[in-house]
Coordinates of C-alpha atoms (C1' of nucleotides) in Angstrom, one line a residue:
Chain A
M52 CA -31.9 126.8 213.6
T53 CA -29.9 124.4 215.6
R54 CA -29.3 126.2 218.8
L55 CA -29.7 123.2 221.6
S56 CA -32.0 125.8 223.8
T57 CA -34.3 125.6 221.4
Y58 CA -34.2 122.5 219.3
F59 CA -36.1 119.4 219.9
L60 CA -33.4 116.5 221.4
P61 CA -34.9 114.7 224.3
T62 CA -32.1 113.0 225.6
E63 CA -32.4 110.5 228.6
R64 CA -30.1 109.2 231.3
E65 CA -31.3 106.2 231.5
P66 CA -32.3 103.4 228.4
P67 CA -35.9 102.5 228.4
A68 CA -36.4 99.5 230.5
E69 CA -37.1 96.9 227.7
A70 CA -34.5 98.0 225.2
E71 CA -31.5 95.1 224.5
A72 CA -29.7 96.2 221.6
L73 CA -27.2 98.4 222.0
S74 CA -28.8 100.4 219.1
H75 CA -31.9 100.7 220.6
K76 CA -30.5 102.0 223.8
L77 CA -28.8 104.8 222.3
M78 CA -30.7 105.9 219.7
V79 CA -33.7 106.2 222.2
R80 CA -31.6 107.9 225.1
A81 CA -29.7 110.2 222.7
G82 CA -33.0 111.7 221.7
L83 CA -33.0 110.5 217.9
I84 CA -35.9 108.1 217.9
R85 CA -39.1 107.7 219.8
Q86 CA -41.8 104.5 220.2
V87 CA -45.1 104.9 219.4
G88 CA -46.1 100.9 219.3
A89 CA -44.7 97.3 218.3
G90 CA -42.5 98.2 215.5
F91 CA -43.8 101.8 214.9
W92 CA -41.2 104.6 215.6
T93 CA -41.0 108.2 215.1
W94 CA -37.7 109.6 214.0
L95 CA -37.2 113.0 215.6
P96 CA -35.3 116.1 214.6
A97 CA -31.8 114.7 214.9
G98 CA -32.7 111.3 214.1
W99 CA -34.4 112.2 210.9
R100 CA -31.1 114.0 210.1
V101 CA -29.2 110.6 210.2
H102 CA -31.8 109.1 208.0
E103 CA -31.7 111.9 205.5
R104 CA -27.8 111.5 205.3
V105 CA -28.3 108.2 204.4
V106 CA -30.9 108.6 201.8
Q107 CA -28.9 110.9 200.4
I108 CA -25.9 108.8 199.9
V109 CA -28.0 106.0 198.5
R110 CA -29.8 108.7 196.1
E111 CA -26.5 109.5 194.8
E112 CA -25.2 105.9 194.2
M113 CA -28.6 104.9 192.4
N114 CA -28.1 107.9 189.9
A115 CA -24.8 107.6 189.2
I116 CA -25.8 103.5 188.0
G117 CA -28.6 105.8 185.7
G118 CA -31.7 104.7 188.5
Q119 CA -34.9 106.9 187.8
E120 CA -36.6 108.1 191.1
M121 CA -39.8 107.9 191.1
L122 CA -42.6 107.2 194.0
M123 CA -45.2 104.6 193.9
P124 CA -48.5 104.7 196.6
V125 CA -48.3 102.4 199.6
L126 CA -51.9 101.7 199.5
Q127 CA -52.9 99.6 196.6
P128 CA -55.8 97.7 195.3
A129 CA -55.3 93.8 196.1
E130 CA -56.2 93.1 192.7
L131 CA -52.8 93.3 191.8
W132 CA -51.7 91.3 194.6
R133 CA -53.8 88.5 193.4
R134 CA -52.9 88.6 189.9
S135 CA -49.1 88.4 191.4
G136 CA -49.9 85.8 193.4
R137 CA -48.6 87.6 196.7
Y138 CA -52.2 88.1 198.5
G139 CA -51.8 85.0 200.6
I140 CA -48.7 86.4 202.2
E141 CA -49.0 86.7 206.1
E142 CA -47.1 89.6 206.2
L143 CA -49.1 91.7 204.0
F144 CA -51.5 94.4 206.0
K145 CA -54.9 93.7 204.6
L146 CA -57.6 96.2 205.0
K147 CA -60.8 97.5 203.2
D148 CA -62.1 100.8 202.0
R149 CA -65.3 102.3 202.5
R150 CA -66.9 100.5 199.9
G151 CA -66.0 97.2 201.1
A152 CA -63.1 97.1 197.9
D153 CA -60.4 94.9 199.4
L154 CA -56.7 96.9 199.7
V155 CA -53.2 96.2 201.0
L156 CA -50.9 98.3 202.6
A157 CA -47.4 97.1 200.1
M158 CA -44.2 95.6 201.6
T159 CA -42.5 96.5 198.5
H160 CA -43.5 97.6 194.8
E161 CA -42.8 95.0 192.5
E162 CA -46.6 94.6 191.2
V163 CA -47.2 98.4 190.7
V164 CA -43.5 99.3 189.1
T165 CA -44.3 96.2 187.0
T166 CA -48.0 97.4 185.8
H167 CA -46.5 100.7 184.6
V168 CA -43.8 99.0 182.9
A169 CA -45.6 96.6 181.0
A170 CA -48.1 99.4 180.0
A171 CA -45.6 101.5 178.7
V172 CA -42.9 99.4 177.7
K173 CA -43.5 98.0 173.9
S174 CA -40.1 97.9 172.1
Y175 CA -36.5 96.4 173.0
R176 CA -35.3 100.1 172.7
D177 CA -37.4 101.2 175.8
L178 CA -34.8 98.9 178.1
P179 CA -32.8 98.7 180.3
L180 CA -34.8 100.7 182.6
I181 CA -33.6 101.2 186.5
L182 CA -36.3 102.8 188.4
Y183 CA -36.5 103.2 192.0
H184 CA -37.9 105.0 195.0
F185 CA -38.0 105.4 198.8
Q186 CA -41.2 104.5 200.1
V187 CA -42.6 103.4 203.4
K188 CA -42.7 100.1 203.5
E189 CA -45.7 97.9 205.9
R190 CA -45.1 94.3 206.7
D191 CA -46.7 92.9 209.4
E192 CA -44.0 91.2 211.6
P193 CA -44.9 88.4 213.6
R194 CA -42.3 90.1 216.2
P195 CA -40.7 93.8 215.8
R196 CA -37.8 94.1 217.9
A197 CA -34.6 96.2 218.8
G198 CA -35.5 99.6 218.0
V199 CA -36.0 100.2 214.4
L200 CA -33.9 97.2 213.5
R201 CA -36.4 95.3 212.8
T202 CA -39.9 97.4 212.8
R203 CA -43.6 97.1 210.5
E204 CA -43.2 100.0 209.2
F205 CA -39.8 101.5 207.9
I206 CA -38.8 103.4 204.7
M207 CA -36.8 101.6 202.0
K208 CA -35.2 102.4 198.8
D209 CA -36.3 99.7 196.4
S210 CA -34.9 99.9 192.7
Y211 CA -36.4 97.8 189.9
T212 CA -34.2 96.8 186.8
F213 CA -36.0 95.9 183.5
D214 CA -34.1 93.9 181.2
R215 CA -34.3 92.3 178.0
D216 CA -33.0 88.4 179.0
A217 CA -30.9 87.1 181.4
E218 CA -27.2 88.4 180.3
A219 CA -28.8 92.1 180.3
L220 CA -29.9 91.6 184.1
D221 CA -26.5 90.3 184.6
V222 CA -25.5 93.5 183.7
S223 CA -28.2 95.9 185.8
Y224 CA -27.3 93.3 189.0
Q225 CA -23.6 94.0 188.6
K226 CA -24.1 97.9 188.6
H227 CA -26.1 97.5 191.7
V228 CA -23.3 95.3 193.2
L229 CA -21.0 98.6 192.3
A230 CA -23.7 101.1 194.0
Y231 CA -24.0 99.0 196.9
D232 CA -20.3 98.4 197.6
R233 CA -20.3 101.9 197.6
M234 CA -23.4 102.8 199.9
M235 CA -21.7 100.9 202.6
D236 CA -18.4 102.4 202.3
R237 CA -19.7 105.6 202.4
C238 CA -21.9 105.0 205.5
G239 CA -19.1 104.3 207.1
L240 CA -20.2 100.8 207.7
E241 CA -18.2 97.5 208.3
W242 CA -19.7 95.2 205.6
Y243 CA -19.8 92.1 204.0
R244 CA -21.5 91.2 200.6
V245 CA -22.9 87.5 201.1
E246 CA -24.5 84.8 198.8
A247 CA -28.2 84.7 199.8
D248 CA -30.5 82.4 199.8
V249 CA -33.3 83.0 197.0
G250 CA -36.2 82.0 198.7
M251 CA -39.6 80.6 198.0
M252 CA -40.3 83.1 195.4
G253 CA -37.2 81.9 193.1
G254 CA -35.3 83.7 191.1
T255 CA -31.7 83.1 189.9
G256 CA -29.1 84.6 192.7
A257 CA -29.4 87.2 195.2
H258 CA -26.3 88.5 197.5
E259 CA -27.2 90.3 200.9
Y260 CA -25.0 93.5 202.5
M261 CA -24.7 92.5 206.0
A262 CA -23.0 94.8 208.6
P263 CA -21.1 92.6 211.5
C264 CA -22.5 93.7 214.8
P265 CA -23.8 91.9 217.9
A266 CA -27.7 93.0 217.7
G267 CA -27.6 91.7 214.1
E268 CA -30.4 89.1 213.5
N269 CA -28.6 87.3 211.0
E270 CA -25.5 84.9 210.8
V271 CA -22.7 85.4 208.1
A272 CA -19.9 82.8 207.5
I273 CA -17.1 84.3 206.5
A274 CA -13.8 83.3 205.8
A275 CA -10.6 84.8 203.5
G276 CA -12.5 85.6 200.2
Y277 CA -15.3 84.0 201.4
A278 CA -18.6 85.5 202.7
A279 CA -22.3 83.8 202.8
N280 CA -25.2 83.6 204.7
L281 CA -24.7 80.9 207.2
E282 CA -28.7 79.6 205.4
V283 CA -26.1 78.8 202.3
A284 CA -23.3 78.7 203.6
S285 CA -21.3 76.1 202.3
A286 CA -17.4 74.6 203.5
E287 CA -15.3 71.5 203.9
A288 CA -16.0 70.1 207.4
Q289 CA -13.3 69.4 210.0
P290 CA -11.8 65.9 209.9
V291 CA -12.6 63.4 212.5
A292 CA -10.3 60.8 213.5
P293 CA -10.7 57.7 211.3
Q294 CA -12.2 54.6 212.8
P295 CA -10.6 51.1 212.2
P296 CA -12.1 49.4 209.7
L297 CA -14.4 46.6 210.0
A298 CA -14.9 43.7 207.3
A299 CA -18.7 44.0 207.6
P300 CA -21.1 46.3 210.3
E301 CA -21.3 44.7 213.6
V302 CA -24.2 45.3 215.9
V303 CA -23.0 46.6 219.4
P304 CA -26.1 47.0 222.1
T305 CA -27.0 50.4 223.3
P306 CA -30.1 50.0 225.0
G307 CA -31.7 52.8 226.1
M308 CA -29.3 55.3 224.4
T309 CA -31.5 57.4 221.6
T310 CA -28.9 60.4 221.3
I311 CA -25.8 61.0 219.6
D312 CA -24.3 62.1 223.1
A313 CA -25.1 59.0 224.9
V314 CA -24.0 56.7 222.2
A315 CA -20.6 58.3 221.3
S316 CA -19.9 58.0 225.3
A317 CA -20.9 54.8 225.6
L318 CA -18.8 53.9 222.9
S319 CA -15.9 56.4 223.8
V320 CA -15.9 57.6 220.0
P321 CA -16.1 61.4 219.0
D322 CA -19.8 62.6 217.9
G323 CA -18.4 62.8 214.6
A324 CA -17.7 59.1 214.4
L325 CA -21.3 58.5 214.2
L326 CA -23.9 59.0 211.6
K327 CA -27.3 60.5 212.0
A328 CA -30.3 59.8 210.2
Y329 CA -32.9 62.7 209.3
P330 CA -36.1 61.0 208.1
I331 CA -38.1 63.5 205.9
I332 CA -41.4 63.2 204.0
L333 CA -41.6 65.0 200.5
D334 CA -44.7 66.4 199.0
G335 CA -45.8 63.3 197.6
D336 CA -45.9 61.6 201.1
E337 CA -42.6 59.6 199.6
M338 CA -40.0 59.3 202.3
R339 CA -36.0 60.0 202.2
L340 CA -33.5 59.4 204.8
V341 CA -31.1 62.3 204.9
V342 CA -27.9 61.2 206.4
L343 CA -25.1 63.5 208.0
R344 CA -22.0 63.5 210.7
G345 CA -23.5 62.8 214.2
D346 CA -21.8 66.0 215.2
H347 CA -23.3 68.2 212.2
R348 CA -26.7 69.5 212.2
V349 CA -28.8 69.6 208.8
N350 CA -29.7 73.1 207.1
E351 CA -33.0 72.9 206.4
I352 CA -32.9 75.8 203.8
K353 CA -30.1 74.2 202.2
L354 CA -32.1 71.0 202.2
Q355 CA -34.9 72.5 200.6
N356 CA -32.9 73.6 198.1
A357 CA -31.2 70.6 197.2
L358 CA -34.5 68.9 196.9
G359 CA -36.1 71.5 194.8
M360 CA -39.2 71.3 197.0
P361 CA -41.0 71.5 200.1
F362 CA -40.6 69.0 202.7
R363 CA -41.2 68.2 206.4
P364 CA -39.4 65.8 209.3
A365 CA -40.8 62.5 209.1
H366 CA -43.5 62.2 212.6
A367 CA -41.9 59.4 215.2
D368 CA -44.9 57.0 214.3
E369 CA -44.1 57.2 210.2
V370 CA -40.3 56.6 211.0
A371 CA -41.2 53.3 213.1
V372 CA -44.0 51.8 210.7
R373 CA -41.4 52.5 207.5
L374 CA -38.1 52.6 209.1
G375 CA -37.2 51.4 212.4
P376 CA -37.6 52.5 216.2
P377 CA -37.0 56.2 216.7
G378 CA -33.8 56.9 218.1
Y379 CA -32.3 53.7 216.2
I380 CA -32.7 54.4 212.8
G381 CA -29.9 54.3 210.4
P382 CA -29.0 53.8 206.7
V383 CA -28.0 50.4 206.2
G384 CA -31.1 48.5 205.4
A385 CA -33.6 51.2 204.9
Q386 CA -35.9 50.9 201.7
M387 CA -35.7 54.3 200.7
P388 CA -33.3 56.8 198.9
I389 CA -30.5 57.9 201.0
L390 CA -28.9 61.5 201.1
L391 CA -25.6 61.4 202.2
D392 CA -24.2 65.1 203.7
A393 CA -20.9 66.2 201.8
G394 CA -19.6 66.2 205.3
V395 CA -18.9 62.7 205.8
A396 CA -15.7 61.6 204.6
P397 CA -15.3 57.7 203.5
G398 CA -14.7 55.7 206.7
G399 CA -16.4 53.3 209.2
Y400 CA -18.8 55.3 211.0
V401 CA -22.0 54.0 214.1
T402 CA -25.1 54.4 212.9
G403 CA -28.2 53.2 213.9
A404 CA -29.1 49.6 213.4
N405 CA -33.0 50.0 212.5
Q406 CA -34.0 48.0 215.8
A407 CA -34.8 48.9 219.3
D408 CA -31.5 49.4 221.8
A409 CA -28.7 48.5 219.2
H410 CA -26.6 50.2 217.0
L411 CA -24.1 49.1 214.0
R412 CA -20.1 49.9 214.0
G413 CA -18.0 50.1 211.2
V414 CA -20.8 51.2 208.9
E415 CA -19.1 52.5 205.5
P416 CA -21.1 54.4 202.7
G417 CA -21.2 53.0 199.6
R418 CA -20.5 49.4 200.8
D419 CA -23.1 49.4 203.0
F420 CA -25.6 51.5 201.6
S421 CA -26.2 53.4 198.4
F422 CA -26.4 57.2 198.7
E423 CA -26.7 60.1 196.9
R424 CA -24.5 63.3 197.6
V425 CA -26.1 66.6 198.9
D426 CA -24.5 69.4 200.7
V427 CA -27.4 70.1 203.3
R428 CA -25.2 70.9 206.6
T429 CA -25.0 73.9 208.7
V430 CA -21.5 75.3 208.2
M431 CA -19.7 75.2 211.9
T432 CA -17.0 78.0 213.1
G433 CA -13.8 76.0 212.3
D434 CA -14.8 74.6 208.8
T435 CA -12.5 76.0 206.1
V436 CA -13.2 76.9 202.4
N437 CA -9.9 76.8 200.2
G438 CA -8.1 76.1 203.4
S439 CA -9.0 79.0 205.6
V440 CA -10.9 79.0 208.1
I441 CA -14.7 79.8 208.5
R442 CA -16.3 82.2 211.6
I443 CA -19.3 82.6 212.2
E444 CA -20.8 86.0 213.0
P445 CA -24.1 88.1 213.6
A446 CA -25.0 90.5 211.4
I447 CA -27.6 93.3 210.3
E448 CA -29.1 92.8 206.8
V449 CA -28.6 96.4 205.6
G450 CA -29.5 95.5 201.7
N451 CA -30.2 93.4 199.5
I452 CA -30.1 92.4 195.2
F453 CA -31.7 89.8 193.9
K454 CA -32.5 88.3 190.5
L455 CA -35.9 88.2 189.8
G456 CA -36.1 87.0 186.3
T457 CA -39.6 86.7 185.0
R458 CA -41.5 86.1 188.3
Y459 CA -43.6 89.0 187.7
S460 CA -43.1 90.1 184.5
E461 CA -44.9 86.8 183.5
P462 CA -48.2 87.3 185.9
L463 CA -48.4 90.9 184.9
G464 CA -48.0 90.9 181.4
A465 CA -44.4 92.9 181.0
R466 CA -43.3 92.2 177.5
Y467 CA -41.4 93.6 174.6
L468 CA -40.8 92.9 171.1
D469 CA -37.2 92.0 170.4
E470 CA -35.3 92.9 167.3
T471 CA -37.0 90.1 165.1
G472 CA -40.5 91.1 166.1
K473 CA -41.0 88.5 168.8
E474 CA -42.7 89.1 172.0
Q475 CA -40.1 88.3 174.8
L476 CA -40.4 88.8 178.8
I477 CA -39.1 91.2 180.3
W478 CA -36.1 90.2 182.7
M479 CA -36.1 92.0 186.5
G480 CA -34.1 92.2 189.3
C481 CA -34.9 94.1 192.7
Y482 CA -32.5 95.4 195.1
G483 CA -33.6 96.9 198.6
F484 CA -31.9 99.2 201.1
G485 CA -32.9 100.0 204.4
P486 CA -31.2 103.6 205.8
A487 CA -32.7 102.8 209.2
R488 CA -30.9 99.5 209.4
A489 CA -27.9 101.3 208.1
A490 CA -28.0 104.0 211.0
A491 CA -28.4 101.4 213.4
A492 CA -25.2 99.4 212.3
A493 CA -23.2 102.6 212.4
V494 CA -24.4 103.7 215.7
E495 CA -24.0 99.1 216.9
Q496 CA -20.4 99.3 215.0
S497 CA -19.1 102.8 216.7
A498 CA -20.7 103.4 219.7
D499 CA -18.5 102.9 223.3
E500 CA -19.3 103.7 226.7
Q501 CA -19.8 107.2 226.6
G502 CA -22.1 107.0 223.5
I503 CA -22.5 107.1 219.5
S504 CA -19.6 107.7 217.9
W505 CA -20.7 108.3 214.4
P506 CA -19.2 107.8 210.8
R507 CA -18.7 111.5 209.9
A508 CA -20.8 111.0 206.6
V509 CA -24.0 109.8 208.8
A510 CA -23.7 112.0 211.8
P511 CA -26.8 114.2 212.7
F512 CA -24.5 117.2 212.7
D513 CA -20.8 117.5 211.7
V514 CA -20.1 119.5 214.8
E515 CA -21.5 120.5 218.2
I516 CA -20.3 123.9 219.9
V517 CA -20.2 123.3 223.9
V518 CA -20.0 126.5 225.5
V519 CA -19.1 126.8 229.0
G520 CA -20.3 130.3 230.3
K521 CA -23.5 132.1 231.3
E522 CA -25.5 134.4 229.3
G523 CA -23.9 137.6 228.6
S524 CA -20.5 136.2 229.3
E525 CA -17.5 136.7 226.6
E526 CA -17.2 133.2 225.9
R527 CA -21.4 133.0 224.9
A528 CA -20.2 136.3 222.7
F529 CA -17.3 134.3 220.9
A530 CA -19.1 130.9 220.4
D531 CA -22.1 132.7 219.1
G532 CA -20.0 134.1 216.4
L533 CA -18.0 130.9 215.5
Y534 CA -21.5 129.2 215.5
G535 CA -22.1 131.6 212.5
E536 CA -18.8 131.1 210.8
L537 CA -19.1 127.5 211.0
Q538 CA -22.1 127.4 209.3
E539 CA -20.7 130.0 206.7
L540 CA -18.3 127.3 206.1
G541 CA -20.9 124.7 205.0
L542 CA -20.8 122.7 208.3
D543 CA -24.2 121.3 210.1
V544 CA -23.5 122.9 213.4
L545 CA -25.3 122.0 216.5
Y546 CA -24.9 124.9 219.0
D547 CA -25.5 124.1 222.9
D548 CA -26.1 127.4 224.2
R549 CA -28.9 125.7 226.8
D550 CA -28.3 127.3 230.5
A551 CA -26.8 123.9 231.9
G552 CA -23.6 122.5 233.5
P553 CA -20.7 122.0 231.5
G554 CA -21.1 118.3 232.7
E555 CA -24.5 117.9 231.5
K556 CA -23.5 119.1 228.1
F557 CA -20.5 117.4 227.8
T558 CA -22.4 114.0 228.5
D559 CA -25.0 115.0 226.2
A560 CA -22.5 115.8 223.4
E561 CA -21.0 112.5 223.9
L562 CA -24.0 110.4 223.9
L563 CA -24.9 112.3 220.8
G564 CA -21.9 111.5 219.2
C565 CA -20.8 114.2 216.4
P566 CA -17.5 113.8 215.1
L567 CA -16.2 117.1 216.6
R568 CA -16.6 118.9 219.6
V569 CA -15.8 122.2 220.0
T570 CA -15.7 123.6 223.4
V571 CA -15.2 127.1 224.3
G572 CA -14.8 128.1 227.8
R573 CA -13.2 130.9 229.7
R574 CA -10.0 128.7 230.3
T575 CA -8.8 128.1 226.9
L576 CA -10.7 131.3 225.9
G577 CA -8.0 133.0 228.2
A578 CA -5.1 131.4 226.3
G579 CA -6.3 132.7 223.2
E580 CA -7.7 129.0 222.0
V581 CA -10.4 126.9 221.9
E582 CA -10.6 123.4 222.3
V583 CA -11.6 120.9 219.4
Q584 CA -12.2 117.1 220.5
L585 CA -12.3 114.1 218.2
R586 CA -15.5 112.1 219.3
R587 CA -13.8 109.2 218.2
G588 CA -10.8 108.2 220.4
K589 CA -11.3 111.3 222.4
L590 CA -8.2 113.4 221.0
A591 CA -8.4 116.9 222.1
T592 CA -6.3 119.7 220.3
S593 CA -6.3 123.4 220.5
V594 CA -6.9 125.7 217.7
L595 CA -6.2 129.7 217.6
L596 CA -9.1 132.1 218.4
E597 CA -8.1 134.2 214.9
D598 CA -8.9 131.3 212.4
A599 CA -10.5 128.8 214.9
A600 CA -13.9 128.4 212.1
E601 CA -11.2 127.3 209.3
E602 CA -9.3 125.2 211.0
I603 CA -12.0 123.4 212.7
A604 CA -13.2 122.9 209.1
E605 CA -10.0 121.7 208.2
L606 CA -9.9 118.9 211.1
W607 CA -13.6 117.7 210.2
R608 CA -12.6 117.5 206.3
G609 CA -9.5 115.2 207.5
L610 CA -12.1 112.9 209.6
P611 CA -12.8 109.2 208.4
Chain B
rC93 C1' -48.5 80.8 217.3
rG94 C1' -45.6 78.6 221.6
rG95 C1' -42.9 79.9 226.3
rG96 C1' -41.4 83.8 229.9
rG97 C1' -41.9 88.7 232.1
rA98 C1' -44.1 93.8 232.5
rG99 C1' -48.0 97.8 232.7
rU100 C1' -48.1 103.0 239.1
rA101 C1' -45.6 110.9 237.5
rG102 C1' -41.7 112.6 231.5
rC103 C1' -37.4 108.4 232.9
rG104 C1' -36.1 104.5 236.1
rC105 C1' -38.6 102.0 240.1
rA106 C1' -40.7 100.7 245.1
rG107 C1' -45.7 99.8 247.5
rU108 C1' -49.3 94.6 245.3
rC109 C1' -48.3 88.5 249.1
rU110 C1' -51.3 91.1 254.3
rG111 C1' -57.3 96.0 250.9
rG112 C1' -57.2 101.6 254.8
rU113 C1' -54.7 109.4 252.8
rA114 C1' -50.1 106.8 246.2
rG115 C1' -44.2 107.0 247.1
rC116 C1' -38.8 107.4 246.0
rG117 C1' -34.5 109.0 242.8
rC118 C1' -33.6 111.8 238.5
rA119 C1' -35.9 115.3 235.2
rC120 C1' -39.2 119.7 235.3
rC121 C1' -41.2 124.8 237.4
rC122 C1' -39.3 129.1 240.9
rG123 C1' -35.8 132.0 243.4
rG124 C1' -30.3 132.2 244.7
rC125 C1' -25.3 130.8 244.6
rU126 C1' -21.8 128.2 241.2
rG127 C1' -19.5 127.7 236.2
rG128 C1' -14.6 122.5 232.3
rG129 C1' -17.8 116.6 233.3
rG130 C1' -25.0 115.3 235.4
rG131 C1' -22.9 121.1 241.6
rC132 C1' -25.1 122.9 246.2
rC133 C1' -29.6 125.3 248.9
rG134 C1' -34.6 126.8 249.7
rG135 C1' -39.6 126.2 247.3
rG136 C1' -42.9 124.3 244.4
rC137 C1' -45.8 121.4 240.3
rG138 C1' -46.9 117.0 237.9
rG139 C1' -50.2 110.2 238.5
rU140 C1' -58.4 108.3 236.2
rC141 C1' -52.1 103.2 239.4
rG142 C1' -53.4 100.4 231.2
rC143 C1' -58.9 99.9 230.3
rA144 C1' -63.7 97.3 231.7
rG145 C1' -66.9 94.9 235.0
rG146 C1' -67.3 92.4 240.0
rU147 C1' -65.9 91.6 245.4
rU148 C1' -66.1 95.3 249.7
rC149 C1' -67.7 100.3 254.4
rA150 C1' -63.2 101.0 251.6
rA151 C1' -59.3 98.3 245.8
rA152 C1' -52.7 100.3 243.0
rU153 C1' -53.5 95.9 246.2
rC154 C1' -58.6 90.6 246.0
rC155 C1' -61.5 88.0 241.5
rU156 C1' -63.2 87.8 236.4
rG157 C1' -62.3 89.7 231.3
rU158 C1' -59.8 92.8 228.1
rC159 C1' -56.0 95.6 225.7
rU160 C1' -51.1 97.1 225.4
rC161 C1' -45.4 96.3 225.6
rC162 C1' -41.0 93.5 226.2
rC163 C1' -38.1 88.8 225.9
rC164 C1' -36.7 83.9 224.0
rG165 C1' -38.3 80.5 220.4
rA166 C1' -40.8 79.6 215.3
rC167 C1' -41.5 83.0 211.8
rC168 C1' -39.1 86.9 208.3
rA169 C1' -41.6 86.3 199.7

RNA sequence: CGGGGAGUAGCGCAGUCUGGUAGCGCACCCGGCUGGGGGCCGGGCGGUCGCAGGUUCAAAUCCUGUCUCCCCGACCA
């Protein structure tokens, strides 16, 4: 029953005052979603249709690679999470039942699915497996934001693969690459598959599926043939003008100049002619000096990955005691290992002199200090990969695929016997996909001044019929009939049969953004036609009354 | 967690400084006109001013506490 006169589609003329992101504003205005609390959202009927269309696409692609759909509970015993070592995670909602037993609201389902597999799988003959489900996930996010883009409760497709070894895991992973590529395409999104950080939980490889748009929370570095999350991106730095070489470093007075900017402008050299020293403390209280070009920034994720262990920036007093006055430190004479960033080309640089109010000029890496090469800087716009220039765009992470390895099979005891009767750990992968984010990304990428303009595959309805004419009129009668005919042709039709003005109906139709709008009014009816407008580009055409439904369906099939 | 902002009718807001009958636009309801881009006329409904305590003859307004929401940052296995 999708006559607008009886359908729950509360549209708003104005966006909520607190809304910032385009998708947030439009999805609320169009009557797709409503907020319940910080990070809690209701999907209204039309919004839920969008969500379910995305879900169906994901389901079909998962089934196509041999995925088996199931369902696991959100509420789980804390014990499982203690066993996997994830009970301490801040974002995990924890609660107690009436008997005082500790429970959690699951944020993903590795623990449960691995437990089942551990119990049931005995032999290499039982592998591989691809298990998945759509389920509510709960995360106590520090800061929910932007409508359904970042919420504390959301539905996610999670799949888990179980394989005999790393090579077999690669195969399962590759299947997911294929499935995910198709899901993103079918949702009508512009997207990139980017290299991603594997995070603290380890793992042996990860990609994220990113949909570029202004409201995105992630940044991706993109060049021809290259795409990576900025967190892990790597590229060639833009060169800086070489400085005249000196036989040995030379002290230059720089009173009060403790910033790159101040020193560079005092010496009339570009920022990139300086070397920046970033002192860090490792676990065992060891100090290291990370050295990179003055115009570059340390990427802490890359640095941590390069170190293979956590670190923290050194405090000012530690620097003063072990190296030199903060603001004037440098690699020359430093009594600690030096990590030199890959962005530093051979040549002479200006560095801190490890004494107050002085810098050194003509410092050459290798000649004046020894070092270990690392790649720990944040890539910038204009850097290059294989000669092509990097650009950086904000993007929404719609999905991610991740090789877990034995991270969960080990603590949860998921093992099997191989052909030789030897016990082996199962190799796992996990793969998430957020339908809500896919929907929001589609809105972000396709909206215009009038509202949403859905890709055909995820629109709440295929066609919206707008009838202009009062109850009992010839226009109404024709529109009523057309409504039925289009439905019989298999289209999802929204029929605006409200007793409202044409302006209001057109405005609402454009806000909701169904791919086709059919207008039935006296003007065209008299001419023996009805008007069909494509939401994208607002192109209007007319079709003859006799076979209007068939022609409209034909138009719809040809849409992107 | 740090910084900033906001809670008054369904939505968007004014009123708070300077205490004195709670307002505006849109939406909604009734009647009529209109019928291809939020049209017009007339008449209506709707609010414990986030919550609790305090000051006062009197509190949306002043004081104290508390809850909630938003934005920026941190964070986001």
